[in-house]
PDB file of C-alpha atoms and ligand atoms in Angstrom:
ATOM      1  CA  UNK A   1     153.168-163.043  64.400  1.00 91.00           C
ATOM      2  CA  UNK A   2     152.043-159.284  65.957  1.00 97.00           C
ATOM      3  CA  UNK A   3     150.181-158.704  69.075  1.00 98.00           C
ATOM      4  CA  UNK A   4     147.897-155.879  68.747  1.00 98.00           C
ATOM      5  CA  UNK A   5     147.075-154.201  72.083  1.00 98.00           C
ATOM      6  CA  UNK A   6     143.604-152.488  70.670  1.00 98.00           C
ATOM      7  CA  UNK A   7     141.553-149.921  72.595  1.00 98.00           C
ATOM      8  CA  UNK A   8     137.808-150.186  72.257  1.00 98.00           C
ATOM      9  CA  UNK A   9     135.071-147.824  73.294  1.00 98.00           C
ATOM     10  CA  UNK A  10     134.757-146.861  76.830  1.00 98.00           C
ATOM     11  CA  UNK A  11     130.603-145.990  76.378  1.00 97.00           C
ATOM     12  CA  UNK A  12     130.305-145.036  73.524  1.00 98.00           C
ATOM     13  CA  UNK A  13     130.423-147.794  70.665  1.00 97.00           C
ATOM     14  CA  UNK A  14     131.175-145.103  68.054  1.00 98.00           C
ATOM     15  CA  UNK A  15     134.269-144.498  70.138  1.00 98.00           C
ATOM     16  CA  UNK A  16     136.622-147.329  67.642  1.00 98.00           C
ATOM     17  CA  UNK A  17     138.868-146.318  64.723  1.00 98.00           C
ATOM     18  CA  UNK A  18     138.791-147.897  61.641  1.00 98.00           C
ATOM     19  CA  UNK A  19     141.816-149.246  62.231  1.00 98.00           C
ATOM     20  CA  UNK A  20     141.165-151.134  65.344  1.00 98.00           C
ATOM     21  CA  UNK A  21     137.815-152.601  63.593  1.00 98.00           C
ATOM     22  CA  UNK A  22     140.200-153.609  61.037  1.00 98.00           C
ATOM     23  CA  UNK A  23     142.684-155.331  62.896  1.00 98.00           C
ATOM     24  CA  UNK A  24     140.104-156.960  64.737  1.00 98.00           C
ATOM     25  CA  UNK A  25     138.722-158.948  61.903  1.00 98.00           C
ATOM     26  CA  UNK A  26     142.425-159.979  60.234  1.00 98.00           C
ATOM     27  CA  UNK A  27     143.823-161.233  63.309  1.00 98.00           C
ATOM     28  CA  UNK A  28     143.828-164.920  64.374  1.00 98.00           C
ATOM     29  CA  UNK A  29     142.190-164.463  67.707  1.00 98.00           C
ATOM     30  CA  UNK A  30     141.170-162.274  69.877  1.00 98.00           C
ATOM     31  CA  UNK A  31     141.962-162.387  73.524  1.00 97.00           C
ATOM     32  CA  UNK A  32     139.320-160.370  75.621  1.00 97.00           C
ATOM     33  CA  UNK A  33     138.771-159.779  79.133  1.00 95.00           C
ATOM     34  CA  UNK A  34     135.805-161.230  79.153  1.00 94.00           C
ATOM     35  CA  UNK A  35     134.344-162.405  75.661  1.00 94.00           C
ATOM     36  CA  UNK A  36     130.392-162.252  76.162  1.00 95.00           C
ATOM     37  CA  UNK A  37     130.882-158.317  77.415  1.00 95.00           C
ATOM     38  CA  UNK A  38     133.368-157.750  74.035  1.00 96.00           C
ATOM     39  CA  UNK A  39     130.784-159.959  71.793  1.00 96.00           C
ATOM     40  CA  UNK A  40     128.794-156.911  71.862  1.00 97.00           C
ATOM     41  CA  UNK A  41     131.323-154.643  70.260  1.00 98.00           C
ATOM     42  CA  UNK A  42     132.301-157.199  68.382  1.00 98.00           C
ATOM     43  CA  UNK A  43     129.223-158.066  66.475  1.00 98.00           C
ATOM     44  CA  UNK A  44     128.473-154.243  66.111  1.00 98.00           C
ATOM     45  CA  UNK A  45     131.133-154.280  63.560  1.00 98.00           C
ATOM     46  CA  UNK A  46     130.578-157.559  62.299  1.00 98.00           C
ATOM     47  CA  UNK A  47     133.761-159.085  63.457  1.00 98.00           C
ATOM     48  CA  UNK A  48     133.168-162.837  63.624  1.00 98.00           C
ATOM     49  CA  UNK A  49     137.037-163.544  64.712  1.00 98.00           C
ATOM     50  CA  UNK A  50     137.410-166.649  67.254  1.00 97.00           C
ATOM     51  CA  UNK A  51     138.276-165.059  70.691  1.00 97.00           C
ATOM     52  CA  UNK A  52     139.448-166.866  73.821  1.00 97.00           C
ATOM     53  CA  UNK A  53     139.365-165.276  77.407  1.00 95.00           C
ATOM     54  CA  UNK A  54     142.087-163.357  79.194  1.00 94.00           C
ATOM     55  CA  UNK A  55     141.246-161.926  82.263  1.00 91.00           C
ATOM     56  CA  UNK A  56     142.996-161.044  86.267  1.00 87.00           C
ATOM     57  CA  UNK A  57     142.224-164.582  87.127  1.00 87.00           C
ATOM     58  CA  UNK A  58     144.118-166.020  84.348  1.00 85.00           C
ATOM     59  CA  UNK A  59     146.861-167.700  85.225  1.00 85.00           C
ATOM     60  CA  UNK A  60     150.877-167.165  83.899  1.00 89.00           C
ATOM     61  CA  UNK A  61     150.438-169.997  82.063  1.00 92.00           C
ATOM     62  CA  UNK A  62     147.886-168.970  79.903  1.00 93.00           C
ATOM     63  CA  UNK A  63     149.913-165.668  78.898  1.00 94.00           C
ATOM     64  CA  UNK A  64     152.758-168.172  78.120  1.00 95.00           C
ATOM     65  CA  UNK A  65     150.345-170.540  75.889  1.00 96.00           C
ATOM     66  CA  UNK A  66     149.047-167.727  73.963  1.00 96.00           C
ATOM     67  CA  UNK A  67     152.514-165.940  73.435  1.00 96.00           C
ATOM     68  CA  UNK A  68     153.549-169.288  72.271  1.00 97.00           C
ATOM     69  CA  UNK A  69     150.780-169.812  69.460  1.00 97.00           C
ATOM     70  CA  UNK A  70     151.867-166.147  68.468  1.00 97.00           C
ATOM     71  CA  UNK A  71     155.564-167.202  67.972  1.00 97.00           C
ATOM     72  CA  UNK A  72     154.225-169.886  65.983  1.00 96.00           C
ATOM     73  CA  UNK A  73     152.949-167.520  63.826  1.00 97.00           C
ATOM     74  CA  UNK A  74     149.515-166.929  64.760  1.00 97.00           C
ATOM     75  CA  UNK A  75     148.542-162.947  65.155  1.00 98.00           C
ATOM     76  CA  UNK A  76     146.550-161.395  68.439  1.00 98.00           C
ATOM     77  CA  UNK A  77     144.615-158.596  69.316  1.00 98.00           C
ATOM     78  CA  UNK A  78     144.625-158.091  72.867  1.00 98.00           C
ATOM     79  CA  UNK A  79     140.987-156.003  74.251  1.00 98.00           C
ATOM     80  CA  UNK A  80     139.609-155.270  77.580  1.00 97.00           C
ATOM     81  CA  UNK A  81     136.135-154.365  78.556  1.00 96.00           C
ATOM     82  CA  UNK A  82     136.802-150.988  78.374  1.00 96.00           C
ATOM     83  CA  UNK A  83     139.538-148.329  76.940  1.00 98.00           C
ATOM     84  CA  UNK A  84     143.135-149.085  76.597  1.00 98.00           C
ATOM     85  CA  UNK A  85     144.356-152.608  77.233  1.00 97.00           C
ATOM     86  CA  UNK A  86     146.879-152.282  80.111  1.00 95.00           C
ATOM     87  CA  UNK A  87     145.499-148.920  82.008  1.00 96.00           C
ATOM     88  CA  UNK A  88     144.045-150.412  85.565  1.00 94.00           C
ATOM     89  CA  UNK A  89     143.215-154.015  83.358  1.00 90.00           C
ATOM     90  CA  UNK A  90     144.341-157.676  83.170  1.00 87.00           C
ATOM     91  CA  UNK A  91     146.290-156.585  80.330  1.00 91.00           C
ATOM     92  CA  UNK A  92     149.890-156.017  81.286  1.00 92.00           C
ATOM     93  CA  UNK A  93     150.913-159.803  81.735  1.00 94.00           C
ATOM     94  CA  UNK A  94     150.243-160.779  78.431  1.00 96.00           C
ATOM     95  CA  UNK A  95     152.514-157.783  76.684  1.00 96.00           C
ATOM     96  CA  UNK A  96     154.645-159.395  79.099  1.00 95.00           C
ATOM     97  CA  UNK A  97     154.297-162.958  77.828  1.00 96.00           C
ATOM     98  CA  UNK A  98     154.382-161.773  74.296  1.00 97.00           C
ATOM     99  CA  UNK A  99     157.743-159.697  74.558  1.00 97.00           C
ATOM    100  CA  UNK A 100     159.505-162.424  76.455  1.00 97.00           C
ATOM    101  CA  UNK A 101     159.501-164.069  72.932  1.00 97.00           C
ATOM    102  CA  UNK A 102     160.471-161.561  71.054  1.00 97.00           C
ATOM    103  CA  UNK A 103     156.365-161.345  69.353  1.00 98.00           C
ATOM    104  CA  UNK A 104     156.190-157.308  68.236  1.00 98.00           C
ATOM    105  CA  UNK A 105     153.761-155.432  70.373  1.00 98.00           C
ATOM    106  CA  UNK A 106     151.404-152.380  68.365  1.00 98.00           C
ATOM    107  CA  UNK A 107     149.639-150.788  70.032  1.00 98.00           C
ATOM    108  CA  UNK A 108     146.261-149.417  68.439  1.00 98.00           C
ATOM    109  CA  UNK A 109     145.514-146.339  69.803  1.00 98.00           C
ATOM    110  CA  UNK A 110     141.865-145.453  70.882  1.00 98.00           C
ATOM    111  CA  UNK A 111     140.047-143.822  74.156  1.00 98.00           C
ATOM    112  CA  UNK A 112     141.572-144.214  77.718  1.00 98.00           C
ATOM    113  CA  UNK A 113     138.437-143.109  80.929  1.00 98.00           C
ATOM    114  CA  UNK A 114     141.357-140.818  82.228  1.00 98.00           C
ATOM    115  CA  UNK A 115     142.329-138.791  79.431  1.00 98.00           C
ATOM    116  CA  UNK A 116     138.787-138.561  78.298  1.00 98.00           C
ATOM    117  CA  UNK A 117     138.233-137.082  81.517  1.00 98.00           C
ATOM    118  CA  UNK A 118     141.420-134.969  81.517  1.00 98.00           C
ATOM    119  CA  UNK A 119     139.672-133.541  78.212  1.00 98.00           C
ATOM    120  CA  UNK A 120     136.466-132.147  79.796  1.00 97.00           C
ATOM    121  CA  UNK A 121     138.106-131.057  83.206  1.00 97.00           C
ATOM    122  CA  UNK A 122     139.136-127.676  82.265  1.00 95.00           C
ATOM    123  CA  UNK A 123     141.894-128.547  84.367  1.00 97.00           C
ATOM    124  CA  UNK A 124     146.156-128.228  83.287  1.00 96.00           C
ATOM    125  CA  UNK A 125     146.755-131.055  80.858  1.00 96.00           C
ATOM    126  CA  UNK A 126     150.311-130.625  79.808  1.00 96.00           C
ATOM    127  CA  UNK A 127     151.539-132.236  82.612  1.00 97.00           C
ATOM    128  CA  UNK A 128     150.065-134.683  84.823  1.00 98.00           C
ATOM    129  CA  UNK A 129     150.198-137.637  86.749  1.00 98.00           C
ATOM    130  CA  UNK A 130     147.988-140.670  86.749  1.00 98.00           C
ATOM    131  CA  UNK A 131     147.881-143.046  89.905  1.00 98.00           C
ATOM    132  CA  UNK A 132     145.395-145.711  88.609  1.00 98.00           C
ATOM    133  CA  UNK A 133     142.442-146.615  91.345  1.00 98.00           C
ATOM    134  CA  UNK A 134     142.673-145.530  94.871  1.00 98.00           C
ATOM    135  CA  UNK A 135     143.580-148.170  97.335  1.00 97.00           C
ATOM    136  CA  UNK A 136     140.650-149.607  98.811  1.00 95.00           C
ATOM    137  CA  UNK A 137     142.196-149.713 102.286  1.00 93.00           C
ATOM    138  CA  UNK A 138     145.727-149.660 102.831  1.00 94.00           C
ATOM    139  CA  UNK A 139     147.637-146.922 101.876  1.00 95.00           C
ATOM    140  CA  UNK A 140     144.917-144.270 101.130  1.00 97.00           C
ATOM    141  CA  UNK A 141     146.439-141.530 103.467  1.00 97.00           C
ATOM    142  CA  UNK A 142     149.822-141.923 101.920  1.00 97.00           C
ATOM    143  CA  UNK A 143     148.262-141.134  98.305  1.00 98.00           C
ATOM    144  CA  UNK A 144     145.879-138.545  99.123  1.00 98.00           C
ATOM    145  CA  UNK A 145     149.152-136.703 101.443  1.00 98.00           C
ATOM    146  CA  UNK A 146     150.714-137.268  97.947  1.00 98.00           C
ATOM    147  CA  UNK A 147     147.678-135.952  95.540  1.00 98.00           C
ATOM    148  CA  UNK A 148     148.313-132.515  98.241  1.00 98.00           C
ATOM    149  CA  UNK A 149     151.536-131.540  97.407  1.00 97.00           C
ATOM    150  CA  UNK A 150     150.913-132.445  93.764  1.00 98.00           C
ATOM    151  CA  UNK A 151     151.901-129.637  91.274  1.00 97.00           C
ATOM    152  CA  UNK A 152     150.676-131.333  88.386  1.00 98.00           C
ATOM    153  CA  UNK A 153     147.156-131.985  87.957  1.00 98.00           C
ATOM    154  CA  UNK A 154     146.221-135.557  89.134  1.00 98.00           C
ATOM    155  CA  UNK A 155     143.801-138.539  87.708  1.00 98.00           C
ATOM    156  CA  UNK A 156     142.500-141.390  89.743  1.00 98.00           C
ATOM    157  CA  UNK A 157     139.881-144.138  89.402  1.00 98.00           C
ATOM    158  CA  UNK A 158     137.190-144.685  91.854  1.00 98.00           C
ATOM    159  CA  UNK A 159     134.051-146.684  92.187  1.00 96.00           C
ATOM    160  CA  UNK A 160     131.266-145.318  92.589  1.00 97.00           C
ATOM    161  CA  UNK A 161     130.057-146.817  96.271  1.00 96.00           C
ATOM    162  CA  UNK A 162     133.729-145.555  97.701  1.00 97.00           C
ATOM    163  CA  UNK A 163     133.433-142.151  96.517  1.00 98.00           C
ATOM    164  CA  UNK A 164     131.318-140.369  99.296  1.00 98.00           C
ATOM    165  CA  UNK A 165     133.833-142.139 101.742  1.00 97.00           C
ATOM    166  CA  UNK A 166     136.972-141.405  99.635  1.00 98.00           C
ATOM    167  CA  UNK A 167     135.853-137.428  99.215  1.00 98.00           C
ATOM    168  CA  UNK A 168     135.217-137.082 103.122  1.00 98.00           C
ATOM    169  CA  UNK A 169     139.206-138.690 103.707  1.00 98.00           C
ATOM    170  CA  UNK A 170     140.148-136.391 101.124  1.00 98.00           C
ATOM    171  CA  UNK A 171     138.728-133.497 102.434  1.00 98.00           C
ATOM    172  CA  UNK A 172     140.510-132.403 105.741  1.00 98.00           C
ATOM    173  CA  UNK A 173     144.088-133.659 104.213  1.00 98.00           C
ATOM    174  CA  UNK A 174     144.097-131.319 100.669  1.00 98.00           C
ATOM    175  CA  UNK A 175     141.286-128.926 101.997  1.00 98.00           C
ATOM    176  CA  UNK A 176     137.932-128.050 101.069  1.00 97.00           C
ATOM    177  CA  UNK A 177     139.068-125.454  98.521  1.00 96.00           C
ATOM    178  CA  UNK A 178     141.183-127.708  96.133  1.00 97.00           C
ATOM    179  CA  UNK A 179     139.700-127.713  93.224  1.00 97.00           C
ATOM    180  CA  UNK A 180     138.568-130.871  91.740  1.00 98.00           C
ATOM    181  CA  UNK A 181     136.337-132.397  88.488  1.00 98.00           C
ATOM    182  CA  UNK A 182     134.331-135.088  88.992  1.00 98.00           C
ATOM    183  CA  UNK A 183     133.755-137.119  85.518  1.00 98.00           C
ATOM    184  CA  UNK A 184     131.009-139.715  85.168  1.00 98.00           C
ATOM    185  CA  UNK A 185     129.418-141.864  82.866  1.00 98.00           C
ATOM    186  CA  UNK A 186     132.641-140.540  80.146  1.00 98.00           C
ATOM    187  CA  UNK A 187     130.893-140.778  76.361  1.00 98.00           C
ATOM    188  CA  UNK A 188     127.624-142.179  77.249  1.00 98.00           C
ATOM    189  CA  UNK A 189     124.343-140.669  77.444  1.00 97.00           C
ATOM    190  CA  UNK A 190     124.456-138.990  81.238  1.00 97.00           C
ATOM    191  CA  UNK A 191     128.077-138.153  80.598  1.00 98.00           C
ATOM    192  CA  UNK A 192     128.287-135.530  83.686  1.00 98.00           C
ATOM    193  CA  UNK A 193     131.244-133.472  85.021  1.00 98.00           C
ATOM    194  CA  UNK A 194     131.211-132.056  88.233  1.00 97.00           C
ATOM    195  CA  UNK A 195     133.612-128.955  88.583  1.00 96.00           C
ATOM    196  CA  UNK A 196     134.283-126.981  91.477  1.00 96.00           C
ATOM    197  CA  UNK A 197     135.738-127.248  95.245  1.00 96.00           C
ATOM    198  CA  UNK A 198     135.962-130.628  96.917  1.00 98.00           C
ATOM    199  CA  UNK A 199     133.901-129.143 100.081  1.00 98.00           C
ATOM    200  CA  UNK A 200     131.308-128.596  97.271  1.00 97.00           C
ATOM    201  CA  UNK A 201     131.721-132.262  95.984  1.00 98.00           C
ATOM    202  CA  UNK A 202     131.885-133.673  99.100  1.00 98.00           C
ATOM    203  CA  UNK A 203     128.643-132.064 100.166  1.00 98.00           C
ATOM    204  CA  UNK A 204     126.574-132.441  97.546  1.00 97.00           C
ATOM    205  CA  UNK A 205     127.589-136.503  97.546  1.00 98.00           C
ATOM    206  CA  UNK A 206     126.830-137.041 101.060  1.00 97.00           C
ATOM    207  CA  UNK A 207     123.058-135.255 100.123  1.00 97.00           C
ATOM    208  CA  UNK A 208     122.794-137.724  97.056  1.00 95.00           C
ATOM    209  CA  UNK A 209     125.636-140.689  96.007  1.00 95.00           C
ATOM    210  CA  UNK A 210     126.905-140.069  92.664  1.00 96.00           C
ATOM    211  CA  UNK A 211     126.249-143.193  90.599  1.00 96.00           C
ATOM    212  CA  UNK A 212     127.975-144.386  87.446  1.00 98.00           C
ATOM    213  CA  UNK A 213     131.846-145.273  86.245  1.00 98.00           C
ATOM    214  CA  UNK A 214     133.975-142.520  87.862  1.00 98.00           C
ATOM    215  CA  UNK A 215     137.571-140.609  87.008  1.00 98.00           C
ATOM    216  CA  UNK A 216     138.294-137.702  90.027  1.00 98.00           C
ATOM    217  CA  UNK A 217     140.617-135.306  88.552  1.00 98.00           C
ATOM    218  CA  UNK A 218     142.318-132.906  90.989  1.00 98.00           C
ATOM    219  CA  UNK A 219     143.666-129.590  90.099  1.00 98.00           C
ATOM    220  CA  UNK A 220     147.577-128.943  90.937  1.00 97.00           C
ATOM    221  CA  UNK A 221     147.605-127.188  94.450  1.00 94.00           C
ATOM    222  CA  UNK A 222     148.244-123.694  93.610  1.00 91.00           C
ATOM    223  CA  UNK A 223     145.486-123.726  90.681  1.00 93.00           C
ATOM    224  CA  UNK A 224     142.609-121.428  91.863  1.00 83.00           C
ATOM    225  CA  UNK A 225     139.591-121.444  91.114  1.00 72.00           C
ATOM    226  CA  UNK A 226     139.610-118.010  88.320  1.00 69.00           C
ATOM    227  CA  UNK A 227     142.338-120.141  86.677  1.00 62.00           C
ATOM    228  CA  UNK A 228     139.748-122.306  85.965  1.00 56.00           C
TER     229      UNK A 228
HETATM  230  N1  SAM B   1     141.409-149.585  80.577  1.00 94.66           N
HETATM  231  C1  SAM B   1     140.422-148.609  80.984  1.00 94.66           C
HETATM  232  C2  SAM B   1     140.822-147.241  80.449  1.00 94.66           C
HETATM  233  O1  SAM B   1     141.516-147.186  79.419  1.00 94.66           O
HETATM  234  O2  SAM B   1     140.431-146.216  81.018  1.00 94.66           O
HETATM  235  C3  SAM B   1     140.198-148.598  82.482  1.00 94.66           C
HETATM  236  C4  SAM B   1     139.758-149.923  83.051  1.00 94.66           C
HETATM  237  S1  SAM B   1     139.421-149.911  84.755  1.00 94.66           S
HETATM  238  C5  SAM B   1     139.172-151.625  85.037  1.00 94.66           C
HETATM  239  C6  SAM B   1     137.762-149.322  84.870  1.00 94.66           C
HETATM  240  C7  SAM B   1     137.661-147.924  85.493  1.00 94.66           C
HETATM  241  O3  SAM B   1     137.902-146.938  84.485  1.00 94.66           O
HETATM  242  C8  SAM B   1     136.290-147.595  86.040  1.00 94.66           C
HETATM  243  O4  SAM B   1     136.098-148.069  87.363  1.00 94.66           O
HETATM  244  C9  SAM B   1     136.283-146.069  86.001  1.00 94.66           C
HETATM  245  O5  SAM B   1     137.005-145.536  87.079  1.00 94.66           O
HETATM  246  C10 SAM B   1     137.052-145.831  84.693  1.00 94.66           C
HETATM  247  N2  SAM B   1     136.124-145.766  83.559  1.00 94.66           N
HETATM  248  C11 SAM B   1     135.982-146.657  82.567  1.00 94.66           C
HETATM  249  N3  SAM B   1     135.017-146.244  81.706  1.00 94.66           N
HETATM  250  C12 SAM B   1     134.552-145.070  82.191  1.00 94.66           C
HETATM  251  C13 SAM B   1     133.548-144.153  81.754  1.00 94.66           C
HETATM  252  N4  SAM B   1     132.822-144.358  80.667  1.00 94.66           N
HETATM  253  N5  SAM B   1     133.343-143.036  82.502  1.00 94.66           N
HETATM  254  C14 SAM B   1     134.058-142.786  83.608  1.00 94.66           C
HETATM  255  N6  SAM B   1     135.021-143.627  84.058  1.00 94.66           N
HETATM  256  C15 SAM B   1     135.257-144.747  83.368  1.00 94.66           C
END
């Protein structure tokens, strides 16, 4: 009885280790975030384990149900569509579920959008904060007043038809001289990152939208722009 929290390729389907392919085929079941998007993946590698869904609709219960068959003895890797299980996903609850009755939790390490982003920024990566997706309304001054006095470097998550809109609130409140990456499209084919000023950003979004899966990375406040 083990739940396996297993990352899984955010692009790129080369993006898996061994290990996670691995458990993937020895375990029981897999529980997925949404099965026909992981079948992909999973018949890549030529897993044929049974999965069942868990997603952000499902409900308590179902967490309960499945931490249940694992305390029964039954073993379960835990996926999402995308990256680590638990980062900005469905997939907190169920560690949740699975802990509450005493079922071990191991984690399988793998890629994460924000620290492949981190990666390619250029930007200070010893230290820095992570504040999951911007608020879609409430709350987005608060957060960007906080991403200002920020002295470590900062990740967020954005989609794509918010950005222009996000970048022009951001603008007058950190200043169009913070620096700031832009990474799109992480490990797939038009992987793209955007370095420079957020004036710059902001400009050249409002003449065309950026497109694709998004991470905005935002330098600490005092980082210039020859630090880079
Ligand atoms: N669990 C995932 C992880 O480990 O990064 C994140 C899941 S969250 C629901 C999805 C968001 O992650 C996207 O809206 C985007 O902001 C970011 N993301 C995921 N894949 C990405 C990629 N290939 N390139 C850029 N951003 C990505």
């Amino acid at each position: 009885m083990s739940l396996y929290i297993v990352a899984t390729p955010i692009g790129n389907l080369e993006d898996i280790t061994f290990r996670a392919v691995r458990i993937l085929k020895e375990v029981d079941l897999i529980a997925a975030e949404d099965t026909r998007h992981s079948g992909i993946l999973l018949k890549h590698y030529g897993i044929t384990t049974p999965s069942t869904s868990f997603h952000s609709h499902s409900t308590d219960a179902k967490a309960r149900a499945l931490a249940e068959e694992m305390r029964n003895g039954k073993s379960m890797a835990l996926i999402t569509d995308a990256g680590t299980p638990g980062i900005s996903d469905p997939a907190w609850t169920l560690i949740q579920a699975a802990l509450a009755v005493d079922v071990p939790v191991i984690p399988i390490p793998g890629p994460a959008a924000l620290l492949a982003a981190l990666m390619g920024s250029g930007l200070p990566m010893n230290e820095f904060v992570y504040l999951g997706f911007i608020p879609a309304k409430k709350g987005r001054q608060t957060l960007f007043e906080s991403v200002r006095d920020e002295t470590r470097t900062t990740v967020l998550y954005e989609s794509p038809h918010r950005l222009t809109k996000t970048l022009s609130q951001m603008e007058p409140i950190l200043g169009p001289d913070r620096i700031i990456v832009l990474a799109r499209e992480l490990t797939k084919m038009h992987e793209t990152f955007h370095r420079g000023t957020l004036g710059a950003l902001l400009a050249q979004a409002k003449k065309q939208p950026f497109k694709g899966e998004m991470v905005l990375v935002v330098a600490p406040e005092n980082f210039k722009l020859n630090d880079y």
